[in-house]
PDB file of C-alpha atoms in Angstrom:
ATOM      1  CA  UNK A   1     249.485 160.480  82.456  1.00 41.00           C
ATOM      2  CA  UNK A   2     246.636 162.377  84.118  1.00 43.00           C
ATOM      3  CA  UNK A   3     246.754 164.896  86.944  1.00 39.00           C
ATOM      4  CA  UNK A   4     245.152 162.297  89.182  1.00 41.00           C
ATOM      5  CA  UNK A   5     248.020 159.892  88.526  1.00 42.00           C
ATOM      6  CA  UNK A   6     250.507 162.483  89.795  1.00 39.00           C
ATOM      7  CA  UNK A   7     248.687 162.975  93.083  1.00 40.00           C
ATOM      8  CA  UNK A   8     249.282 160.917  96.232  1.00 43.00           C
ATOM      9  CA  UNK A   9     246.896 158.000  96.554  1.00 45.00           C
ATOM     10  CA  UNK A  10     244.026 158.504  99.007  1.00 45.00           C
ATOM     11  CA  UNK A  11     244.780 155.070 100.368  1.00 46.00           C
ATOM     12  CA  UNK A  12     248.150 156.349 101.622  1.00 52.00           C
ATOM     13  CA  UNK A  13     246.621 159.238 103.563  1.00 57.00           C
ATOM     14  CA  UNK A  14     247.456 158.867 107.268  1.00 64.00           C
ATOM     15  CA  UNK A  15     245.062 159.020 110.192  1.00 71.00           C
ATOM     16  CA  UNK A  16     246.031 162.601 111.058  1.00 74.00           C
ATOM     17  CA  UNK A  17     245.487 163.767 107.492  1.00 73.00           C
ATOM     18  CA  UNK A  18     242.187 161.873 107.311  1.00 72.00           C
ATOM     19  CA  UNK A  19     241.000 163.697 110.443  1.00 74.00           C
ATOM     20  CA  UNK A  20     242.069 167.061 108.993  1.00 78.00           C
ATOM     21  CA  UNK A  21     240.290 166.295 105.725  1.00 76.00           C
ATOM     22  CA  UNK A  22     237.121 165.291 107.587  1.00 76.00           C
ATOM     23  CA  UNK A  23     237.133 168.532 109.602  1.00 79.00           C
ATOM     24  CA  UNK A  24     237.625 170.533 106.397  1.00 78.00           C
ATOM     25  CA  UNK A  25     234.600 168.869 104.811  1.00 77.00           C
ATOM     26  CA  UNK A  26     232.646 169.345 108.040  1.00 81.00           C
ATOM     27  CA  UNK A  27     233.296 173.088 107.954  1.00 79.00           C
ATOM     28  CA  UNK A  28     232.370 173.179 104.257  1.00 77.00           C
ATOM     29  CA  UNK A  29     229.015 171.520 104.982  1.00 75.00           C
ATOM     30  CA  UNK A  30     228.287 173.819 107.934  1.00 75.00           C
ATOM     31  CA  UNK A  31     229.019 176.904 105.836  1.00 75.00           C
ATOM     32  CA  UNK A  32     226.906 175.549 102.983  1.00 71.00           C
ATOM     33  CA  UNK A  33     224.008 175.111 105.402  1.00 68.00           C
ATOM     34  CA  UNK A  34     224.387 178.655 106.717  1.00 66.00           C
ATOM     35  CA  UNK A  35     224.048 179.963 103.162  1.00 67.00           C
ATOM     36  CA  UNK A  36     220.534 178.466 103.020  1.00 65.00           C
ATOM     37  CA  UNK A  37     218.923 179.876 106.179  1.00 65.00           C
ATOM     38  CA  UNK A  38     215.449 178.659 105.152  1.00 65.00           C
ATOM     39  CA  UNK A  39     216.562 175.046 105.588  1.00 66.00           C
ATOM     40  CA  UNK A  40     217.986 175.820 109.022  1.00 65.00           C
ATOM     41  CA  UNK A  41     214.812 177.592 110.128  1.00 71.00           C
ATOM     42  CA  UNK A  42     212.536 174.720 109.103  1.00 68.00           C
ATOM     43  CA  UNK A  43     214.890 172.180 110.672  1.00 70.00           C
ATOM     44  CA  UNK A  44     214.676 173.990 114.013  1.00 73.00           C
ATOM     45  CA  UNK A  45     210.912 174.640 113.826  1.00 81.00           C
ATOM     46  CA  UNK A  46     209.995 170.956 113.456  1.00 78.00           C
ATOM     47  CA  UNK A  47     211.163 169.798 116.923  1.00 77.00           C
ATOM     48  CA  UNK A  48     209.461 172.811 118.527  1.00 82.00           C
ATOM     49  CA  UNK A  49     206.209 171.753 116.853  1.00 85.00           C
ATOM     50  CA  UNK A  50     206.622 168.185 118.116  1.00 81.00           C
ATOM     51  CA  UNK A  51     207.061 169.388 121.699  1.00 83.00           C
ATOM     52  CA  UNK A  52     204.082 171.747 121.600  1.00 83.00           C
ATOM     53  CA  UNK A  53     201.766 169.308 119.807  1.00 82.00           C
ATOM     54  CA  UNK A  54     202.410 166.378 122.115  1.00 78.00           C
ATOM     55  CA  UNK A  55     202.458 168.487 125.277  1.00 77.00           C
ATOM     56  CA  UNK A  56     199.365 170.609 124.615  1.00 79.00           C
ATOM     57  CA  UNK A  57     197.299 168.694 122.030  1.00 76.00           C
ATOM     58  CA  UNK A  58     197.879 164.949 122.472  1.00 70.00           C
ATOM     59  CA  UNK A  59     199.055 165.166 126.062  1.00 66.00           C
ATOM     60  CA  UNK A  60     195.541 165.737 127.352  1.00 64.00           C
ATOM     61  CA  UNK A  61     194.261 162.579 125.685  1.00 65.00           C
ATOM     62  CA  UNK A  62     197.160 160.183 126.312  1.00 69.00           C
ATOM     63  CA  UNK A  63     197.378 158.751 129.790  1.00 64.00           C
ATOM     64  CA  UNK A  64     200.425 157.173 131.419  1.00 65.00           C
ATOM     65  CA  UNK A  65     199.096 155.725 134.698  1.00 65.00           C
ATOM     66  CA  UNK A  66     200.798 157.014 137.815  1.00 69.00           C
ATOM     67  CA  UNK A  67     203.199 159.442 136.101  1.00 76.00           C
ATOM     68  CA  UNK A  68     203.236 163.030 134.926  1.00 79.00           C
ATOM     69  CA  UNK A  69     202.841 162.732 131.148  1.00 80.00           C
ATOM     70  CA  UNK A  70     205.002 165.767 130.379  1.00 80.00           C
ATOM     71  CA  UNK A  71     207.929 164.135 132.177  1.00 83.00           C
ATOM     72  CA  UNK A  72     207.155 160.815 130.493  1.00 85.00           C
ATOM     73  CA  UNK A  73     206.896 162.485 127.091  1.00 85.00           C
ATOM     74  CA  UNK A  74     209.991 164.644 126.770  1.00 89.00           C
ATOM     75  CA  UNK A  75     212.624 161.900 126.623  1.00 91.00           C
ATOM     76  CA  UNK A  76     210.564 160.253 123.884  1.00 91.00           C
ATOM     77  CA  UNK A  77     210.438 163.498 121.883  1.00 91.00           C
ATOM     78  CA  UNK A  78     214.189 164.020 122.291  1.00 93.00           C
ATOM     79  CA  UNK A  79     215.058 160.497 121.164  1.00 95.00           C
ATOM     80  CA  UNK A  80     212.565 160.567 118.288  1.00 92.00           C
ATOM     81  CA  UNK A  81     214.196 163.699 116.911  1.00 91.00           C
ATOM     82  CA  UNK A  82     217.673 162.193 117.227  1.00 93.00           C
ATOM     83  CA  UNK A  83     216.426 159.116 115.333  1.00 93.00           C
ATOM     84  CA  UNK A  84     215.009 161.330 112.581  1.00 89.00           C
ATOM     85  CA  UNK A  85     218.542 162.668 111.996  1.00 86.00           C
ATOM     86  CA  UNK A  86     218.792 159.719 109.616  1.00 88.00           C
ATOM     87  CA  UNK A  87     216.676 161.493 106.984  1.00 85.00           C
ATOM     88  CA  UNK A  88     218.724 164.694 106.375  1.00 82.00           C
ATOM     89  CA  UNK A  89     221.920 162.630 106.277  1.00 83.00           C
ATOM     90  CA  UNK A  90     220.368 160.424 103.578  1.00 86.00           C
ATOM     91  CA  UNK A  91     219.225 163.382 101.509  1.00 85.00           C
ATOM     92  CA  UNK A  92     222.478 165.321 101.913  1.00 81.00           C
ATOM     93  CA  UNK A  93     224.735 162.516 100.707  1.00 81.00           C
ATOM     94  CA  UNK A  94     222.371 161.512  97.908  1.00 83.00           C
ATOM     95  CA  UNK A  95     222.373 165.147  96.760  1.00 81.00           C
ATOM     96  CA  UNK A  96     226.181 165.264  96.863  1.00 76.00           C
ATOM     97  CA  UNK A  97     226.321 162.157  94.697  1.00 77.00           C
ATOM     98  CA  UNK A  98     223.796 163.477  92.202  1.00 77.00           C
ATOM     99  CA  UNK A  99     225.669 166.777  91.858  1.00 74.00           C
ATOM    100  CA  UNK A 100     228.920 164.978  91.094  1.00 70.00           C
ATOM    101  CA  UNK A 101     230.690 165.985  94.289  1.00 68.00           C
ATOM    102  CA  UNK A 102     232.303 162.555  94.516  1.00 66.00           C
ATOM    103  CA  UNK A 103     233.834 162.987  91.073  1.00 66.00           C
ATOM    104  CA  UNK A 104     235.378 166.307  92.100  1.00 71.00           C
ATOM    105  CA  UNK A 105     236.765 165.060  95.405  1.00 69.00           C
ATOM    106  CA  UNK A 106     238.206 161.781  94.168  1.00 67.00           C
ATOM    107  CA  UNK A 107     240.807 163.672  92.100  1.00 67.00           C
ATOM    108  CA  UNK A 108     242.219 165.259  95.270  1.00 67.00           C
ATOM    109  CA  UNK A 109     244.904 163.753  97.550  1.00 67.00           C
ATOM    110  CA  UNK A 110     242.513 163.313 100.453  1.00 70.00           C
ATOM    111  CA  UNK A 111     241.075 160.473 102.480  1.00 70.00           C
ATOM    112  CA  UNK A 112     238.061 158.985 100.753  1.00 68.00           C
ATOM    113  CA  UNK A 113     236.314 158.636 104.103  1.00 70.00           C
ATOM    114  CA  UNK A 114     236.569 162.412 104.709  1.00 77.00           C
ATOM    115  CA  UNK A 115     233.564 163.313 102.561  1.00 79.00           C
ATOM    116  CA  UNK A 116     231.179 160.988 104.359  1.00 82.00           C
ATOM    117  CA  UNK A 117     232.719 161.602 107.808  1.00 84.00           C
ATOM    118  CA  UNK A 118     232.523 165.355 107.275  1.00 84.00           C
ATOM    119  CA  UNK A 119     228.846 165.098 106.355  1.00 84.00           C
ATOM    120  CA  UNK A 120     228.081 163.011 109.447  1.00 88.00           C
ATOM    121  CA  UNK A 121     229.910 165.372 111.829  1.00 88.00           C
ATOM    122  CA  UNK A 122     228.292 168.474 110.290  1.00 87.00           C
ATOM    123  CA  UNK A 123     224.848 166.902 110.684  1.00 88.00           C
ATOM    124  CA  UNK A 124     225.740 165.972 114.270  1.00 91.00           C
ATOM    125  CA  UNK A 125     226.444 169.648 115.010  1.00 90.00           C
ATOM    126  CA  UNK A 126     222.989 170.501 113.652  1.00 88.00           C
ATOM    127  CA  UNK A 127     221.414 167.808 115.805  1.00 91.00           C
ATOM    128  CA  UNK A 128     223.094 169.206 118.909  1.00 93.00           C
ATOM    129  CA  UNK A 129     221.600 172.631 118.194  1.00 90.00           C
ATOM    130  CA  UNK A 130     218.192 171.035 117.632  1.00 90.00           C
ATOM    131  CA  UNK A 131     218.465 169.151 120.940  1.00 93.00           C
ATOM    132  CA  UNK A 132     219.344 172.342 122.826  1.00 92.00           C
ATOM    133  CA  UNK A 133     216.304 174.080 121.320  1.00 90.00           C
ATOM    134  CA  UNK A 134     214.066 171.176 122.323  1.00 90.00           C
ATOM    135  CA  UNK A 135     215.388 171.160 125.883  1.00 92.00           C
ATOM    136  CA  UNK A 136     214.596 174.872 126.175  1.00 91.00           C
ATOM    137  CA  UNK A 137     211.078 174.172 124.866  1.00 89.00           C
ATOM    138  CA  UNK A 138     210.772 171.355 127.372  1.00 89.00           C
ATOM    139  CA  UNK A 139     211.560 173.739 130.222  1.00 91.00           C
ATOM    140  CA  UNK A 140     208.889 176.093 128.860  1.00 88.00           C
ATOM    141  CA  UNK A 141     206.159 173.406 128.898  1.00 86.00           C
ATOM    142  CA  UNK A 142     207.046 172.357 132.449  1.00 85.00           C
ATOM    143  CA  UNK A 143     209.600 169.577 131.996  1.00 89.00           C
ATOM    144  CA  UNK A 144     212.754 169.423 134.106  1.00 90.00           C
ATOM    145  CA  UNK A 145     215.464 166.984 135.219  1.00 92.00           C
ATOM    146  CA  UNK A 146     215.951 165.764 138.786  1.00 92.00           C
ATOM    147  CA  UNK A 147     219.222 163.810 139.009  1.00 91.00           C
ATOM    148  CA  UNK A 148     221.710 166.651 138.966  1.00 91.00           C
ATOM    149  CA  UNK A 149     223.650 168.366 136.223  1.00 94.00           C
ATOM    150  CA  UNK A 150     226.174 165.557 135.774  1.00 95.00           C
ATOM    151  CA  UNK A 151     223.557 162.971 134.844  1.00 95.00           C
ATOM    152  CA  UNK A 152     221.765 165.578 132.750  1.00 96.00           C
ATOM    153  CA  UNK A 153     224.953 165.949 130.674  1.00 96.00           C
ATOM    154  CA  UNK A 154     225.282 162.158 130.545  1.00 97.00           C
ATOM    155  CA  UNK A 155     221.777 161.945 129.062  1.00 96.00           C
ATOM    156  CA  UNK A 156     222.701 164.575 126.467  1.00 96.00           C
ATOM    157  CA  UNK A 157     225.840 162.634 125.601  1.00 96.00           C
ATOM    158  CA  UNK A 158     223.866 159.398 125.258  1.00 96.00           C
ATOM    159  CA  UNK A 159     221.368 160.992 122.891  1.00 96.00           C
ATOM    160  CA  UNK A 160     224.135 162.568 120.803  1.00 96.00           C
ATOM    161  CA  UNK A 161     225.769 159.144 120.519  1.00 97.00           C
ATOM    162  CA  UNK A 162     222.443 157.789 119.288  1.00 97.00           C
ATOM    163  CA  UNK A 163     222.187 160.628 116.756  1.00 96.00           C
ATOM    164  CA  UNK A 164     225.728 159.830 115.590  1.00 96.00           C
ATOM    165  CA  UNK A 165     224.752 156.182 115.116  1.00 96.00           C
ATOM    166  CA  UNK A 166     221.591 157.082 113.180  1.00 95.00           C
ATOM    167  CA  UNK A 167     223.547 159.468 110.949  1.00 94.00           C
ATOM    168  CA  UNK A 168     225.666 156.532 109.781  1.00 94.00           C
ATOM    169  CA  UNK A 169     222.472 154.642 108.939  1.00 94.00           C
ATOM    170  CA  UNK A 170     221.311 157.681 106.984  1.00 92.00           C
ATOM    171  CA  UNK A 171     224.656 157.943 105.212  1.00 90.00           C
ATOM    172  CA  UNK A 172     224.431 154.330 104.089  1.00 92.00           C
ATOM    173  CA  UNK A 173     220.880 154.806 102.808  1.00 91.00           C
ATOM    174  CA  UNK A 174     221.759 158.020 100.945  1.00 88.00           C
ATOM    175  CA  UNK A 175     224.774 156.436  99.267  1.00 86.00           C
ATOM    176  CA  UNK A 176     222.735 153.355  98.354  1.00 87.00           C
ATOM    177  CA  UNK A 177     219.870 155.155  96.609  1.00 84.00           C
ATOM    178  CA  UNK A 178     221.860 158.075  95.142  1.00 68.00           C
ATOM    179  CA  UNK A 179     218.759 160.197  94.518  1.00 81.00           C
ATOM    180  CA  UNK A 180     217.637 162.942  96.953  1.00 83.00           C
ATOM    181  CA  UNK A 181     213.920 162.374  96.309  1.00 82.00           C
ATOM    182  CA  UNK A 182     214.147 158.646  96.957  1.00 85.00           C
ATOM    183  CA  UNK A 183     216.483 159.241  99.923  1.00 84.00           C
ATOM    184  CA  UNK A 184     213.921 161.561 101.530  1.00 81.00           C
ATOM    185  CA  UNK A 185     211.460 158.661 101.709  1.00 83.00           C
ATOM    186  CA  UNK A 186     213.904 155.808 102.253  1.00 83.00           C
ATOM    187  CA  UNK A 187     215.625 157.650 105.078  1.00 77.00           C
ATOM    188  CA  UNK A 188     212.417 158.349 106.990  1.00 82.00           C
ATOM    189  CA  UNK A 189     209.531 155.992 106.244  1.00 87.00           C
ATOM    190  CA  UNK A 190     210.977 152.982 108.105  1.00 90.00           C
ATOM    191  CA  UNK A 191     211.608 155.119 111.189  1.00 90.00           C
ATOM    192  CA  UNK A 192     207.925 155.656 111.968  1.00 90.00           C
ATOM    193  CA  UNK A 193     207.187 152.053 113.027  1.00 90.00           C
ATOM    194  CA  UNK A 194     210.528 151.875 114.853  1.00 93.00           C
ATOM    195  CA  UNK A 195     209.763 155.016 116.868  1.00 92.00           C
ATOM    196  CA  UNK A 196     206.086 154.391 117.519  1.00 91.00           C
ATOM    197  CA  UNK A 197     206.533 150.702 118.426  1.00 92.00           C
ATOM    198  CA  UNK A 198     208.500 151.794 121.474  1.00 92.00           C
ATOM    199  CA  UNK A 199     207.972 153.291 124.913  1.00 89.00           C
ATOM    200  CA  UNK A 200     208.490 156.826 123.602  1.00 88.00           C
ATOM    201  CA  UNK A 201     204.856 157.900 123.927  1.00 87.00           C
ATOM    202  CA  UNK A 202     202.913 155.093 125.613  1.00 84.00           C
ATOM    203  CA  UNK A 203     203.860 152.203 127.933  1.00 85.00           C
ATOM    204  CA  UNK A 204     204.558 148.969 125.998  1.00 87.00           C
ATOM    205  CA  UNK A 205     202.197 147.146 128.367  1.00 83.00           C
ATOM    206  CA  UNK A 206     199.283 148.817 126.538  1.00 83.00           C
ATOM    207  CA  UNK A 207     200.307 147.141 123.255  1.00 88.00           C
ATOM    208  CA  UNK A 208     199.420 143.684 121.906  1.00 91.00           C
ATOM    209  CA  UNK A 209     201.782 140.991 123.202  1.00 89.00           C
ATOM    210  CA  UNK A 210     203.783 140.615 119.960  1.00 92.00           C
ATOM    211  CA  UNK A 211     204.216 144.366 119.560  1.00 92.00           C
ATOM    212  CA  UNK A 212     205.079 144.658 123.257  1.00 92.00           C
ATOM    213  CA  UNK A 213     207.928 142.178 122.852  1.00 91.00           C
ATOM    214  CA  UNK A 214     209.259 144.167 119.891  1.00 92.00           C
ATOM    215  CA  UNK A 215     208.978 147.410 121.861  1.00 92.00           C
ATOM    216  CA  UNK A 216     210.905 146.003 124.817  1.00 92.00           C
ATOM    217  CA  UNK A 217     213.907 145.142 122.610  1.00 94.00           C
ATOM    218  CA  UNK A 218     213.608 148.181 120.366  1.00 94.00           C
ATOM    219  CA  UNK A 219     216.770 150.377 120.509  1.00 95.00           C
ATOM    220  CA  UNK A 220     214.529 153.452 120.672  1.00 96.00           C
ATOM    221  CA  UNK A 221     212.888 152.067 123.827  1.00 94.00           C
ATOM    222  CA  UNK A 222     216.291 151.500 125.432  1.00 95.00           C
ATOM    223  CA  UNK A 223     217.336 155.053 124.523  1.00 96.00           C
ATOM    224  CA  UNK A 224     214.144 156.585 125.887  1.00 95.00           C
ATOM    225  CA  UNK A 225     214.236 154.565 129.109  1.00 93.00           C
ATOM    226  CA  UNK A 226     217.934 155.379 129.543  1.00 94.00           C
ATOM    227  CA  UNK A 227     217.321 159.098 129.058  1.00 95.00           C
ATOM    228  CA  UNK A 228     214.429 159.035 131.548  1.00 93.00           C
ATOM    229  CA  UNK A 229     216.634 157.214 134.042  1.00 93.00           C
ATOM    230  CA  UNK A 230     219.458 159.747 133.713  1.00 95.00           C
ATOM    231  CA  UNK A 231     217.115 162.733 133.779  1.00 94.00           C
ATOM    232  CA  UNK A 232     215.312 161.318 136.817  1.00 91.00           C
ATOM    233  CA  UNK A 233     212.000 161.536 134.971  1.00 88.00           C
ATOM    234  CA  UNK A 234     209.072 159.323 135.741  1.00 75.00           C
ATOM    235  CA  UNK A 235     208.772 156.150 133.699  1.00 72.00           C
ATOM    236  CA  UNK A 236     206.852 152.889 133.757  1.00 66.00           C
ATOM    237  CA  UNK A 237     209.069 149.821 134.020  1.00 66.00           C
ATOM    238  CA  UNK A 238     206.594 146.952 133.904  1.00 69.00           C
ATOM    239  CA  UNK A 239     208.784 144.524 132.007  1.00 74.00           C
ATOM    240  CA  UNK A 240     211.455 142.036 133.010  1.00 81.00           C
ATOM    241  CA  UNK A 241     213.201 142.272 129.602  1.00 86.00           C
ATOM    242  CA  UNK A 242     216.931 142.988 130.060  1.00 91.00           C
ATOM    243  CA  UNK A 243     216.956 146.273 128.069  1.00 91.00           C
ATOM    244  CA  UNK A 244     214.155 147.695 130.189  1.00 89.00           C
ATOM    245  CA  UNK A 245     215.859 146.719 133.449  1.00 90.00           C
ATOM    246  CA  UNK A 246     219.263 148.026 132.279  1.00 93.00           C
ATOM    247  CA  UNK A 247     218.301 150.823 129.871  1.00 93.00           C
ATOM    248  CA  UNK A 248     221.512 152.889 129.928  1.00 95.00           C
ATOM    249  CA  UNK A 249     223.726 149.868 129.280  1.00 96.00           C
ATOM    250  CA  UNK A 250     221.331 148.618 126.596  1.00 96.00           C
ATOM    251  CA  UNK A 251     221.260 152.031 124.918  1.00 96.00           C
ATOM    252  CA  UNK A 252     225.060 152.203 124.821  1.00 97.00           C
ATOM    253  CA  UNK A 253     225.291 148.697 123.378  1.00 97.00           C
ATOM    254  CA  UNK A 254     222.711 149.472 120.698  1.00 97.00           C
ATOM    255  CA  UNK A 255     224.548 152.661 119.684  1.00 97.00           C
ATOM    256  CA  UNK A 256     227.903 150.905 119.449  1.00 97.00           C
ATOM    257  CA  UNK A 257     226.371 148.027 117.486  1.00 97.00           C
ATOM    258  CA  UNK A 258     224.684 150.361 114.974  1.00 97.00           C
ATOM    259  CA  UNK A 259     227.922 152.328 114.470  1.00 96.00           C
ATOM    260  CA  UNK A 260     229.991 149.140 114.160  1.00 96.00           C
ATOM    261  CA  UNK A 261     227.657 147.839 111.437  1.00 96.00           C
ATOM    262  CA  UNK A 262     226.702 150.922 109.443  1.00 95.00           C
ATOM    263  CA  UNK A 263     229.859 153.072 109.557  1.00 91.00           C
ATOM    264  CA  UNK A 264     231.961 150.462 107.696  1.00 91.00           C
ATOM    265  CA  UNK A 265     229.063 149.746 105.323  1.00 92.00           C
ATOM    266  CA  UNK A 266     228.654 153.442 104.508  1.00 90.00           C
ATOM    267  CA  UNK A 267     232.392 154.002 103.988  1.00 85.00           C
ATOM    268  CA  UNK A 268     232.606 150.898 101.793  1.00 87.00           C
ATOM    269  CA  UNK A 269     229.608 152.074  99.776  1.00 86.00           C
ATOM    270  CA  UNK A 270     231.211 155.507  99.343  1.00 81.00           C
ATOM    271  CA  UNK A 271     234.543 154.006  98.266  1.00 76.00           C
ATOM    272  CA  UNK A 272     232.743 151.826  95.729  1.00 77.00           C
ATOM    273  CA  UNK A 273     230.892 154.853  94.351  1.00 68.00           C
ATOM    274  CA  UNK A 274     234.056 156.970  94.206  1.00 62.00           C
ATOM    275  CA  UNK A 275     235.990 154.290  92.343  1.00 62.00           C
ATOM    276  CA  UNK A 276     233.570 154.125  89.440  1.00 57.00           C
TER     277      UNK A 276
END
């Protein structure tokens, strides 16, 4: 009889214990990140570069008719960065698998979902810090919100929900590939067409008809339009597609759908890996 056989089964761990386990793993991941300050610095520098490049370099060349481009731009930058949260989640979990972390944790009387949930929550904390830094940069380049502090907080909450959804996508990808180098590409490369075939940086009406239809139903477009609506920023609504006419509702539905699909898939993938 092994030590593992003497321990309580992870399947019998209750909801309260699962939450406690997830918070323990979250704190472990946050502390591990703090021990590598170079990673944190580069993670925070990237969104600052995006803001400055689009505001001061590309902003002079890109025209959004009838609106101030800085106001049009910032929601797109915010949402793009929340979407890119998928990549570090992919790499982090793939790295944990490659280092044998799953093998060490599966011998403990803890919820199997805690490892993946803890990673997602820790990454969400990082994304919140990144978003705060970007908002400060936005104020510096002349962006502001106009609909009051309550709706400003609602926009922040909506974008954090989107980041949470994308982190589950990243978790699934990282657990599927199991290699940090592959995860770095697999977690990011597909995001570029998703982000750029949206209303994040240019109005969809400037795109070819097929691409325009994709952009109108793109979850990134709904998120960006919803954030602009809540911030009170100028946007261009020249479409009768339902997501563009009801962007906040569409954004919420997209987030819930992504979580409902990818959270169970990621947890199932992790359980399959941990049972080998």
